[in-house]
Coordinates of N, CA and C in Angstrom, one line a residue:
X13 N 4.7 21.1 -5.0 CA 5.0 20.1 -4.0 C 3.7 19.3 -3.7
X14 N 3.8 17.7 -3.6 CA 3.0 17.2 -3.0 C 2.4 17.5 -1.3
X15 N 1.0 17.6 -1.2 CA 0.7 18.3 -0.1 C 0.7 16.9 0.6
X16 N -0.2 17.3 1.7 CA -0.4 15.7 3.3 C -1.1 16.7 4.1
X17 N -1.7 15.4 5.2 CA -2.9 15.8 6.3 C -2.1 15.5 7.1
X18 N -1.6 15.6 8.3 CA -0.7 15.0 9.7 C -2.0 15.3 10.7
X19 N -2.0 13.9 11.4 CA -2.1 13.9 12.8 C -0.9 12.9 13.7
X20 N -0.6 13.6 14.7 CA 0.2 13.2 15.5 C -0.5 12.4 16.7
X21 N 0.6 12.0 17.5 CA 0.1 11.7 18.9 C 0.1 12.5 19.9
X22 N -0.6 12.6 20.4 CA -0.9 13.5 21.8 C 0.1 13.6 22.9
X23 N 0.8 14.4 23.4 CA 1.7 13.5 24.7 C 2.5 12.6 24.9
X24 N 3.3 12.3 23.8 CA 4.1 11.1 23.9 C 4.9 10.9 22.3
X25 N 6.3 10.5 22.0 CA 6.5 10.1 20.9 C 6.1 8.7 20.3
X26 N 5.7 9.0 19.4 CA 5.1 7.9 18.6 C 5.8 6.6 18.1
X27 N 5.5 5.5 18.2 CA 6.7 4.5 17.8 C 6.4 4.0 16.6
X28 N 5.5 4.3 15.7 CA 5.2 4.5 14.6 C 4.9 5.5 13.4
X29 N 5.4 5.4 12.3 CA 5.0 6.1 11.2 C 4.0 5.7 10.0
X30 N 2.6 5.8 10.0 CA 2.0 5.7 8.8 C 1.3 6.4 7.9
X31 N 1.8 5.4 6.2 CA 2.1 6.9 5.5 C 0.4 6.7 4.2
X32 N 0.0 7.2 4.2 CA -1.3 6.9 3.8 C -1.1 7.7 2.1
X33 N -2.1 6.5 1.2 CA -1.8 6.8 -0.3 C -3.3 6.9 -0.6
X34 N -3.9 7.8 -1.3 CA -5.9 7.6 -1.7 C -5.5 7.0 -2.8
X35 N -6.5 7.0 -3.4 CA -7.0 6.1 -4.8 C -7.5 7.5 -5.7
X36 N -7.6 6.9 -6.9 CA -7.4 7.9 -8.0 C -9.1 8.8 -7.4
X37 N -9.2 10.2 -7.6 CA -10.1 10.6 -7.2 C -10.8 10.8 -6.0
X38 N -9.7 10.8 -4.9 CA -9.9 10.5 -3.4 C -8.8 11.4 -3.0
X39 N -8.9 12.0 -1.9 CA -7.9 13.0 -1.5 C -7.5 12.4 0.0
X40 N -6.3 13.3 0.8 CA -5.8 13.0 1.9 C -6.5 13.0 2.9
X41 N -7.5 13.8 2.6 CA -8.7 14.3 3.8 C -9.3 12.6 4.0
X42 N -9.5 12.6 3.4 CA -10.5 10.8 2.9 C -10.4 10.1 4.0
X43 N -9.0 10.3 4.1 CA -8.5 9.0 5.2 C -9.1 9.0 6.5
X44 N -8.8 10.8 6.7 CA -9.8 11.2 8.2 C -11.6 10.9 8.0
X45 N -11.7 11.3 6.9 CA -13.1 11.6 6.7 C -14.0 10.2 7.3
X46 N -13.3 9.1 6.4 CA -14.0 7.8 6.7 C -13.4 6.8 7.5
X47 N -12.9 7.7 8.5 CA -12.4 7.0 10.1 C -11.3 5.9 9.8
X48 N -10.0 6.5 8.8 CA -9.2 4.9 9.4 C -7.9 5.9 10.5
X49 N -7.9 7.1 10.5 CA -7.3 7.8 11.5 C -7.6 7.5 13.1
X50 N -9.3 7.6 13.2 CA -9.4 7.4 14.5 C -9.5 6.3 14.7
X51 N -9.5 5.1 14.1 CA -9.5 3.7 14.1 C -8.1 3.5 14.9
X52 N -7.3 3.7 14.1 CA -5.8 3.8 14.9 C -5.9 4.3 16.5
X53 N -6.5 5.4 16.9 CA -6.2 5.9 18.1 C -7.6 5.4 19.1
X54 N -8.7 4.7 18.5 CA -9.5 3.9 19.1 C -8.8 2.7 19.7
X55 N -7.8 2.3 19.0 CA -7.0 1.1 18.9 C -5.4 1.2 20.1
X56 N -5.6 2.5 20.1 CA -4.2 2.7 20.8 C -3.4 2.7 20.8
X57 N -3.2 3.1 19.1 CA -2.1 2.4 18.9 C -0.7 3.6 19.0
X58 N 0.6 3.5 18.8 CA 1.3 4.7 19.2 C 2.2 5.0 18.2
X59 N 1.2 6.0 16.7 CA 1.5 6.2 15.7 C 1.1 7.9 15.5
X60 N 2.0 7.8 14.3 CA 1.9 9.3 13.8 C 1.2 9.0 12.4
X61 N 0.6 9.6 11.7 CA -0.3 9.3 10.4 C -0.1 10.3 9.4
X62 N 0.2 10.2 8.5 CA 0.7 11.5 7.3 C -0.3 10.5 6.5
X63 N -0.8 11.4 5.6 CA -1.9 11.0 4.5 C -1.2 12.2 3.3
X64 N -1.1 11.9 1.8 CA -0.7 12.3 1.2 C -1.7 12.4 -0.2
X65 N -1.8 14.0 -0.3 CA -2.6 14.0 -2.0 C -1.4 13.5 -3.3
X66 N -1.4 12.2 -3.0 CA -0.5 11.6 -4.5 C -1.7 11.7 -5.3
X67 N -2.2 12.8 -6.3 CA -3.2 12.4 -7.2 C -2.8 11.8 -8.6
X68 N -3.3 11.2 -9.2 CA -3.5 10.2 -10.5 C -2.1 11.3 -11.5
X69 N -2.2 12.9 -11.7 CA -1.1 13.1 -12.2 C 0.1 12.8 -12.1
X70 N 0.8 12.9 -10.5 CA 2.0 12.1 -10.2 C 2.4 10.9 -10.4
X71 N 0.9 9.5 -11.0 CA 1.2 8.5 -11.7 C 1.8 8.7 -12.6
X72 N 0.5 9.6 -13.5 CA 0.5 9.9 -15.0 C 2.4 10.0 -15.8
X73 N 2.5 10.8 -14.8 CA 3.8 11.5 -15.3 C 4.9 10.8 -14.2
X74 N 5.3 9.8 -13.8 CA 5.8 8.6 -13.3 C 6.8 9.5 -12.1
X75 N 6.2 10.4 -11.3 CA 6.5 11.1 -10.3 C 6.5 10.6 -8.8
X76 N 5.5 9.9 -9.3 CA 4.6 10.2 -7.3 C 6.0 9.3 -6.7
X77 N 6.7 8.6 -6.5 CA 7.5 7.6 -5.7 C 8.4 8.8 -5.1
X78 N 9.4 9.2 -6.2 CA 10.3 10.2 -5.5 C 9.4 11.6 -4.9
X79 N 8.3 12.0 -5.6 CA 7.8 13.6 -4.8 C 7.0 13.0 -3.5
X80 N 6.8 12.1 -3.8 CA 6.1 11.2 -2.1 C 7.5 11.4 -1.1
X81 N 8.4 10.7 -1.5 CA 9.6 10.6 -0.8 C 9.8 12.0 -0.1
X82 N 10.3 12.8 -1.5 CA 10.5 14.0 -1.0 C 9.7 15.2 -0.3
X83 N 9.0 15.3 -0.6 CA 7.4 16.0 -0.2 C 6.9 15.5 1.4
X84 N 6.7 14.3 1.0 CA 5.8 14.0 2.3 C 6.7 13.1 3.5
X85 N 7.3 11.4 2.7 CA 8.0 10.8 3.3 C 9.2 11.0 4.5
X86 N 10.0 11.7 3.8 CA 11.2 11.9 3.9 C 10.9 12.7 5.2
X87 N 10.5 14.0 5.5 CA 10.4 14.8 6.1 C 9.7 14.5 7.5
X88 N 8.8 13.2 6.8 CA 7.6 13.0 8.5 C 8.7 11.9 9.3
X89 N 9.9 11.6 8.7 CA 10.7 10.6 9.3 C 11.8 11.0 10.2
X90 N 11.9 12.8 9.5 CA 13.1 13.5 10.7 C 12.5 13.3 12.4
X91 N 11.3 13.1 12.3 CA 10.9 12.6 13.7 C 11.5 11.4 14.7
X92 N 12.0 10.1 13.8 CA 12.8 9.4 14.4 C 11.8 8.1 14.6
X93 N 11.1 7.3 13.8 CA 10.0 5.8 13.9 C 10.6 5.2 14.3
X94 N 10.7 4.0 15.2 CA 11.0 2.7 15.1 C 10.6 2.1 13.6
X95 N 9.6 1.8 13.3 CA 8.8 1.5 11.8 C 8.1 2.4 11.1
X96 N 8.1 2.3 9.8 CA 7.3 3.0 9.1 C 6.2 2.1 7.8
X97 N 5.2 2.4 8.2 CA 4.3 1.6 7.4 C 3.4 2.7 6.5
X98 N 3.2 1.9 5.1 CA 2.7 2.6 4.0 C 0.9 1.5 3.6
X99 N -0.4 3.0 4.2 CA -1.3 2.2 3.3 C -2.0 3.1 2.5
X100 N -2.7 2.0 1.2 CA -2.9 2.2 0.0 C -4.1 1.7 -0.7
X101 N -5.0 2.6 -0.7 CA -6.1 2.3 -1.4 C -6.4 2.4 -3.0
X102 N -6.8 1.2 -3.4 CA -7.2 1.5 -5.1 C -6.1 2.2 -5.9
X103 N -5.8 2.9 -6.4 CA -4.6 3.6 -7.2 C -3.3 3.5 -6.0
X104 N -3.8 3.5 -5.2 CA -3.2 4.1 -3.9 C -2.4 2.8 -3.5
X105 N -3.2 1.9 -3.2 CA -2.4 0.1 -3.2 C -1.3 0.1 -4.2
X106 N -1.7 0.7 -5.8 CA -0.2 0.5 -6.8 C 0.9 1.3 -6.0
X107 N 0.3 2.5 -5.3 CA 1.3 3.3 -5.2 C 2.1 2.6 -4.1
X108 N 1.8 1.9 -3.0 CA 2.2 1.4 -2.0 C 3.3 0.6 -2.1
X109 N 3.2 -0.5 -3.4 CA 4.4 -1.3 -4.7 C 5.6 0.1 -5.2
X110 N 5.1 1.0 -5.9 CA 6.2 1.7 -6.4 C 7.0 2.5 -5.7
X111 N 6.3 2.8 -3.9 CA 7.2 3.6 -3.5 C 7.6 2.6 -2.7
X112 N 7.7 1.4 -2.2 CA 8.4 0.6 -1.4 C 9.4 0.1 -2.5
X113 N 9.4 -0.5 -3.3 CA 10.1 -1.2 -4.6 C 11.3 0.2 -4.5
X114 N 11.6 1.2 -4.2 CA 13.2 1.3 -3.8 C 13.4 2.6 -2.5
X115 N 12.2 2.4 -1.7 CA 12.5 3.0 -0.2 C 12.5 2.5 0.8
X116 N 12.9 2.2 1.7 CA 12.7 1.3 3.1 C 11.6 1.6 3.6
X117 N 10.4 0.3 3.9 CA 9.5 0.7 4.4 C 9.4 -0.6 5.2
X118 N 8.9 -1.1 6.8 CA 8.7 -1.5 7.0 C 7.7 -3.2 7.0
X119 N 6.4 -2.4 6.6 CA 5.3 -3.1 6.1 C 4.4 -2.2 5.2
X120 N 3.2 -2.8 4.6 CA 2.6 -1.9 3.6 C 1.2 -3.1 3.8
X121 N 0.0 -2.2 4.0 CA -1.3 -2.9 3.4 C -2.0 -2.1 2.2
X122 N -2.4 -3.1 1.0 CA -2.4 -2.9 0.2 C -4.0 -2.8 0.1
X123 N -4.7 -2.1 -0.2 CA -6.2 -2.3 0.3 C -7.1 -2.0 -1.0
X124 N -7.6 -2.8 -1.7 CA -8.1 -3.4 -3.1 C -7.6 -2.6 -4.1
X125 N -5.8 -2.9 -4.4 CA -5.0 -2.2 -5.4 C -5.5 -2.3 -6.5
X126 N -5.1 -1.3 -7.6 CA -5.2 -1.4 -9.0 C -3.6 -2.2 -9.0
X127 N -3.9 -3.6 -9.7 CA -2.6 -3.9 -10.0 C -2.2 -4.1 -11.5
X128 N -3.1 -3.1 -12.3 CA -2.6 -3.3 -13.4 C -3.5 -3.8 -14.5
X129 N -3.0 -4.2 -15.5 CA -3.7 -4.8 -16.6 C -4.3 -6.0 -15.9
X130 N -5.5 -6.5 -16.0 CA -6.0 -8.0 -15.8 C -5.5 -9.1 -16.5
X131 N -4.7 -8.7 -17.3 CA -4.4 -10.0 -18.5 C -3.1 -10.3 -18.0
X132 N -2.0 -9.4 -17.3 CA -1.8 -9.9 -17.0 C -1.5 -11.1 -15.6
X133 N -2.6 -10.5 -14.9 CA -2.8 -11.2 -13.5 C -3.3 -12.6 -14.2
X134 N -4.1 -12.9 -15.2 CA -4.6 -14.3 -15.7 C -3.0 -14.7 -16.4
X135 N -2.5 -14.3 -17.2 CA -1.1 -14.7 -17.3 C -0.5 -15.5 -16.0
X136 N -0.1 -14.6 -15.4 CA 0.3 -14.9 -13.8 C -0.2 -16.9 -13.7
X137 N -2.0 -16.0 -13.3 CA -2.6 -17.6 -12.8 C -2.6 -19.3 -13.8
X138 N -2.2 -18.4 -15.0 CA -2.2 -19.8 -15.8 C -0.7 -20.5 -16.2
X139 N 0.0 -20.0 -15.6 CA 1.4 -20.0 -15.3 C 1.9 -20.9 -14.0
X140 N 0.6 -21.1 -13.5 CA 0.7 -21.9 -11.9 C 0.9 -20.6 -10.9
X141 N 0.6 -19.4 -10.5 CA 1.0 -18.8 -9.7 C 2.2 -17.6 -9.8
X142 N 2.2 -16.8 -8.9 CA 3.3 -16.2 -8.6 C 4.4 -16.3 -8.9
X143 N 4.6 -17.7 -7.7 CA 6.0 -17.9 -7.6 C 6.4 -18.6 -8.7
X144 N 5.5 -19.1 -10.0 CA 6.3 -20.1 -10.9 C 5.8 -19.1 -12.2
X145 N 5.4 -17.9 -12.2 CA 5.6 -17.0 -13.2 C 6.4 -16.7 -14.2
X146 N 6.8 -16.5 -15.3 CA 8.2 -15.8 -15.9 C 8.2 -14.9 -15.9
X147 N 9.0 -14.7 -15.0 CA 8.6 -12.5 -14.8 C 9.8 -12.1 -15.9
X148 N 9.5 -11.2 -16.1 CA 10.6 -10.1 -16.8 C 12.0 -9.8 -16.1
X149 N 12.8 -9.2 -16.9 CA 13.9 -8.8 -16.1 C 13.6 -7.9 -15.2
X150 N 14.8 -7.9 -14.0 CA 14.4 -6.2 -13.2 C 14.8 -5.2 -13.9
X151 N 14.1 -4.2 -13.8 CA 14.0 -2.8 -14.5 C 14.6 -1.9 -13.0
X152 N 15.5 -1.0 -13.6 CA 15.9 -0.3 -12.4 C 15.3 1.1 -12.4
X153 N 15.1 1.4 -13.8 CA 13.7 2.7 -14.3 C 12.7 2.0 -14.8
X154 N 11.6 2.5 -14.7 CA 10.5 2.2 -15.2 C 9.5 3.5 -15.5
X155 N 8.6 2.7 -16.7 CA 7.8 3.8 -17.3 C 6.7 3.7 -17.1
X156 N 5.8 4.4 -18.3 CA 4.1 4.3 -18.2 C 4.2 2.6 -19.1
X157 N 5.1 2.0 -20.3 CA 4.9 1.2 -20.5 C 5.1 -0.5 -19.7
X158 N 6.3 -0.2 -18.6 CA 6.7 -1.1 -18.1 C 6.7 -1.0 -16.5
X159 N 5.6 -0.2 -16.1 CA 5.3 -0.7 -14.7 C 5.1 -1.5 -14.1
X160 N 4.0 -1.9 -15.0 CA 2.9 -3.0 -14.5 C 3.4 -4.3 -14.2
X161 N 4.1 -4.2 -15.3 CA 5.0 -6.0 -15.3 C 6.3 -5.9 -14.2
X162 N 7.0 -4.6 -13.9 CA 8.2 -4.7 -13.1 C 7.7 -4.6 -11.4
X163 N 6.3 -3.9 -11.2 CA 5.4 -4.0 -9.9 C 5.5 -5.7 -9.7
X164 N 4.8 -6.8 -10.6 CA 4.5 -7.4 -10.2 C 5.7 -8.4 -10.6
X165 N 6.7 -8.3 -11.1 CA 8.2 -8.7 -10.5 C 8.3 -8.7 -9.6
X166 N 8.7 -7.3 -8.8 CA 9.2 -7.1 -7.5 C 8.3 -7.4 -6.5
X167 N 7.2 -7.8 -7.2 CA 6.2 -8.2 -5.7 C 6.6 -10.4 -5.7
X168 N 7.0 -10.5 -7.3 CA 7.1 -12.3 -6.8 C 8.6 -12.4 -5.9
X169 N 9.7 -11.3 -6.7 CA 10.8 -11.4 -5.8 C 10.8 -10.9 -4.7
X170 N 9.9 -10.4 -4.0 CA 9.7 -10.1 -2.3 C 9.1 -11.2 -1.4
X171 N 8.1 -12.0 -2.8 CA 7.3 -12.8 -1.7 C 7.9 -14.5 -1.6
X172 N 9.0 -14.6 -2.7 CA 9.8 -15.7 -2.6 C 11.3 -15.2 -1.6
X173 N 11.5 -14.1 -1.5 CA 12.4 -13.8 -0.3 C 13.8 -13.7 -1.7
X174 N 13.7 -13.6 -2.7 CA 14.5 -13.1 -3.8 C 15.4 -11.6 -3.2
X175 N 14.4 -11.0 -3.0 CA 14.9 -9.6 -2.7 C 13.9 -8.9 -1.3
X176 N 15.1 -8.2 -0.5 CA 14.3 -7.8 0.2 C 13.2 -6.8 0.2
X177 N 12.5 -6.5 1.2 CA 11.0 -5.7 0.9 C 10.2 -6.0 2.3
X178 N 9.0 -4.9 2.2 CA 8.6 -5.0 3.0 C 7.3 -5.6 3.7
X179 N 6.9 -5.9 4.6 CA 6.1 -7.1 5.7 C 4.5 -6.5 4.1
X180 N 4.2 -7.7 3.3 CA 3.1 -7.3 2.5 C 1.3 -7.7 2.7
X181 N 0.3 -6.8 3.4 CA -0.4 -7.2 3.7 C -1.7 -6.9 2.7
X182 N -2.7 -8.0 2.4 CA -3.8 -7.2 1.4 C -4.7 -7.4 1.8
X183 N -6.2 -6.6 1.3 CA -7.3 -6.8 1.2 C -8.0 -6.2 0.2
X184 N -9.2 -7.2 0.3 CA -10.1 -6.3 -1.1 C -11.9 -7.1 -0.3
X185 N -12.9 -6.6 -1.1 CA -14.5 -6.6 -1.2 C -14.6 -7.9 -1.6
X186 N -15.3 -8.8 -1.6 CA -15.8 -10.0 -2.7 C -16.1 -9.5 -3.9
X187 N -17.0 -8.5 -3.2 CA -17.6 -8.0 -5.0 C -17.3 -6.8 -5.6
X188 N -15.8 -6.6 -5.1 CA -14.5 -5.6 -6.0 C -14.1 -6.5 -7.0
X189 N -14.5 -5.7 -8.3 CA -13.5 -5.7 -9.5 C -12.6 -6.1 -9.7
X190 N -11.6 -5.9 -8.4 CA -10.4 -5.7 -8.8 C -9.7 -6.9 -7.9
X191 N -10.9 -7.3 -7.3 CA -10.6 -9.0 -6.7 C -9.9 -10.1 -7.1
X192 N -10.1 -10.4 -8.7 CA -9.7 -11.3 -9.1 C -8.1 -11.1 -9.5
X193 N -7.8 -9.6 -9.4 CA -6.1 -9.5 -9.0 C -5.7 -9.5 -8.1
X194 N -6.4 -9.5 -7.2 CA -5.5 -9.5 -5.6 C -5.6 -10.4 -5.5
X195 N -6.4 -11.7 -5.9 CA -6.5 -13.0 -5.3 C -5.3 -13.5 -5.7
X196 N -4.7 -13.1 -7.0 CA -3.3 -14.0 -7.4 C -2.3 -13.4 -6.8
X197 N -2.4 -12.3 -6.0 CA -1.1 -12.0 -5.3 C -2.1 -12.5 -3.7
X198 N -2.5 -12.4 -3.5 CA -3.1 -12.9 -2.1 C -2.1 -14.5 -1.8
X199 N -2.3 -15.3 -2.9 CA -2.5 -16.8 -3.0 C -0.8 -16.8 -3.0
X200 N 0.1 -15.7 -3.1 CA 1.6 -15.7 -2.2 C 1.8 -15.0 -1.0
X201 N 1.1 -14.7 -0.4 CA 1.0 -14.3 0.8 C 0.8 -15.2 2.4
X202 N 1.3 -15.4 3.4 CA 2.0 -15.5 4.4 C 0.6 -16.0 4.8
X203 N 0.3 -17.2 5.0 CA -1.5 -17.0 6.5 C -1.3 -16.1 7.1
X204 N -2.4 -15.8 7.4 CA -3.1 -14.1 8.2 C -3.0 -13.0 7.3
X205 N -1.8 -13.1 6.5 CA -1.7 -11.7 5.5 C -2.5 -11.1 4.6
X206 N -3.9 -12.1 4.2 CA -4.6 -11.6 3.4 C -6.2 -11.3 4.0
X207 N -6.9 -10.1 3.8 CA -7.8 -9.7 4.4 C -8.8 -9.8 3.3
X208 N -10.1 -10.4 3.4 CA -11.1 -10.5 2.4 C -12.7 -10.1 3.5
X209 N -13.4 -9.1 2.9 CA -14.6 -8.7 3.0 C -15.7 -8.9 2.5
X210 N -16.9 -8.7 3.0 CA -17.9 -8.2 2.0 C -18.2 -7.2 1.3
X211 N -18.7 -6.9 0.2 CA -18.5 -5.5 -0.3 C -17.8 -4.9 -1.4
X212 N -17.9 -4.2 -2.2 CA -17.4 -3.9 -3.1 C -16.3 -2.8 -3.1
X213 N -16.1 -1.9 -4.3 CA -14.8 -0.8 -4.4 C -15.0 0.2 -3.6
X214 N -15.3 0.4 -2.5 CA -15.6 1.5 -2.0 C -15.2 1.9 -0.4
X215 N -15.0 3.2 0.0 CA -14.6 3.6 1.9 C -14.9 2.6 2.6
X216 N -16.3 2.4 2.6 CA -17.0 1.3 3.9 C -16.5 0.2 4.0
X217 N -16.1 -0.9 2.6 CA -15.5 -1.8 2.9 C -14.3 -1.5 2.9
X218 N -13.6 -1.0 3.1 CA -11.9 -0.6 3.0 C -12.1 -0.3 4.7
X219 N -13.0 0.2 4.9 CA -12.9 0.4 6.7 C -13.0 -1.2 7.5
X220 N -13.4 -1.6 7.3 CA -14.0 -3.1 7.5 C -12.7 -3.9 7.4
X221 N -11.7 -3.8 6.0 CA -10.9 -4.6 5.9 C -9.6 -3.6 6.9
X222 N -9.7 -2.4 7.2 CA -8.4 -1.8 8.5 C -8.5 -1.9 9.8
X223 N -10.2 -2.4 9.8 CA -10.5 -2.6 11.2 C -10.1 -4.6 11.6
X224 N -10.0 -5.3 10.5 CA -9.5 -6.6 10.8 C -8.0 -6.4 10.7
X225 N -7.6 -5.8 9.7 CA -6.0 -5.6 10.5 C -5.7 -5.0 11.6
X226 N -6.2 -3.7 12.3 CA -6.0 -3.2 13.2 C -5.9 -4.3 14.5
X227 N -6.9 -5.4 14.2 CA -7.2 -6.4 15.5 C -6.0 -7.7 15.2
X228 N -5.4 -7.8 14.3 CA -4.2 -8.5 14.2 C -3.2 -8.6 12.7
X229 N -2.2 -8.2 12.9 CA -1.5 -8.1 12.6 C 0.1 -7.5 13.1
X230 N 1.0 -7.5 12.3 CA 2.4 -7.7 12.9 C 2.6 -5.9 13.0
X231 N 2.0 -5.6 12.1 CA 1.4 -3.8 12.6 C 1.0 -3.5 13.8
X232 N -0.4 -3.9 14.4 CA -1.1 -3.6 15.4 C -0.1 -4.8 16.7
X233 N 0.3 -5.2 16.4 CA 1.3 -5.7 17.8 C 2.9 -4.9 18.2
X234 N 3.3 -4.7 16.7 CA 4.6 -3.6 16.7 C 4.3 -2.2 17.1
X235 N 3.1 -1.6 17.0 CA 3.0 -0.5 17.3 C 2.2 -0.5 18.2
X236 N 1.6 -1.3 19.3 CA 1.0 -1.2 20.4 C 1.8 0.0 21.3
X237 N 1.4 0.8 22.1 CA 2.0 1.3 22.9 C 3.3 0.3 23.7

């Protein structure tokens, strides 16, 4: 079974659920470790927080969506949320795509995702964008060979309002790697929805980009006390 960290709220039920994903080589502890737990309760906000060890095997082996569901998801929601929000660092941002793409999730921030092949994010951009892409067909299974391209399907049919999905928020470092993919899914995203830092692949600026969402977004106003 996939394991998880829970902290709850103190005294009160919570009117939020957030469900936290690491990045390949980063565990559930992480989340506590490099403060985006107490960020939330610095913030006041009135949530419950499940962090989950989805590690790089439950990619590998095209698992993590349903053992997330079942394992971790599923069970932190017999509690009863108003909302439930999913965040995602580095491997952890793909994951935040695969397990929304067929679970109800309210909103999701995506925080400097692996989205894949690079070639095809330049595909994408030399296509004019997103929204004027030729995406693939929808895949209703998908493998280790056809993720990549059915993720970023379901991300142009969410953000043209094709199909439903949930509130999609991102951020990444300037000087992350993996910048030059978020920027082409950034560039369909909502004003306000995209968070950009200084800094590269790492905790500190991933704290930096939860602490500007924490101070606005449709998260930190839905889950205010």
């Amino acid at each position: 079974p996939m394991t998880s960290v829970k902290h709850e709220l103190d005294g009160a039920k919570a009117k939020c659920l957030v469900l936290f994903l690491p990045g390949r080589g980063d565990a559930a502890a992480d989340f506590d470790k490099y403060g985006f737990v107490q960020a939330m309760r610095e913030k006041g906000l009135s949530v419950d927080t499940v962090a989950a060890d989805a590690t790089v095997g439950y990619y590998m082996r095209g698992l993590m969506p349903e053992q997330f569901e079942r394992d971790v998801a599923a069970p932190a929601r017999e509690k009863g949320y108003a909302q439930t929000w999913v965040i995602g660092a580095s491997m952890g941002g793909m994951g935040t795509a695969l397990y929304s793409r067929s679970h109800p999730v309210t909103g999701v921030l995506m925080v400097a995702p692996f989205l894949g092949d690079p070639g095809i994010a330049r595909e994408i951009r030399a296509q004019g964008g997103l929204a004027k892409w030729k995406a693939p067909e929808k895949l209703e299974a998908i493998t280790a060979d056809t993720y990549q391209r059915e993720v970023w399907r379901w991300l142009q049919a969410v953000t043209s309002g094709a199909e439903p999905g949930p509130d999609i928020y991102l951020g990444w470092g300037t000087e992350d790697s993996l910048g030059t993919q978020a920027a082409v899914l950034g560039a369909a995203l909502p004003e306000g929805h995209v968070i950009t830092v200084p800094g590269g692949h790492r905790w500190t600026t991933w704290k930096v980009i939860l602490d500007k969402f924490l101070a606005d977004s449709d998260f930190a106003r839905s889950c205010a006390p």
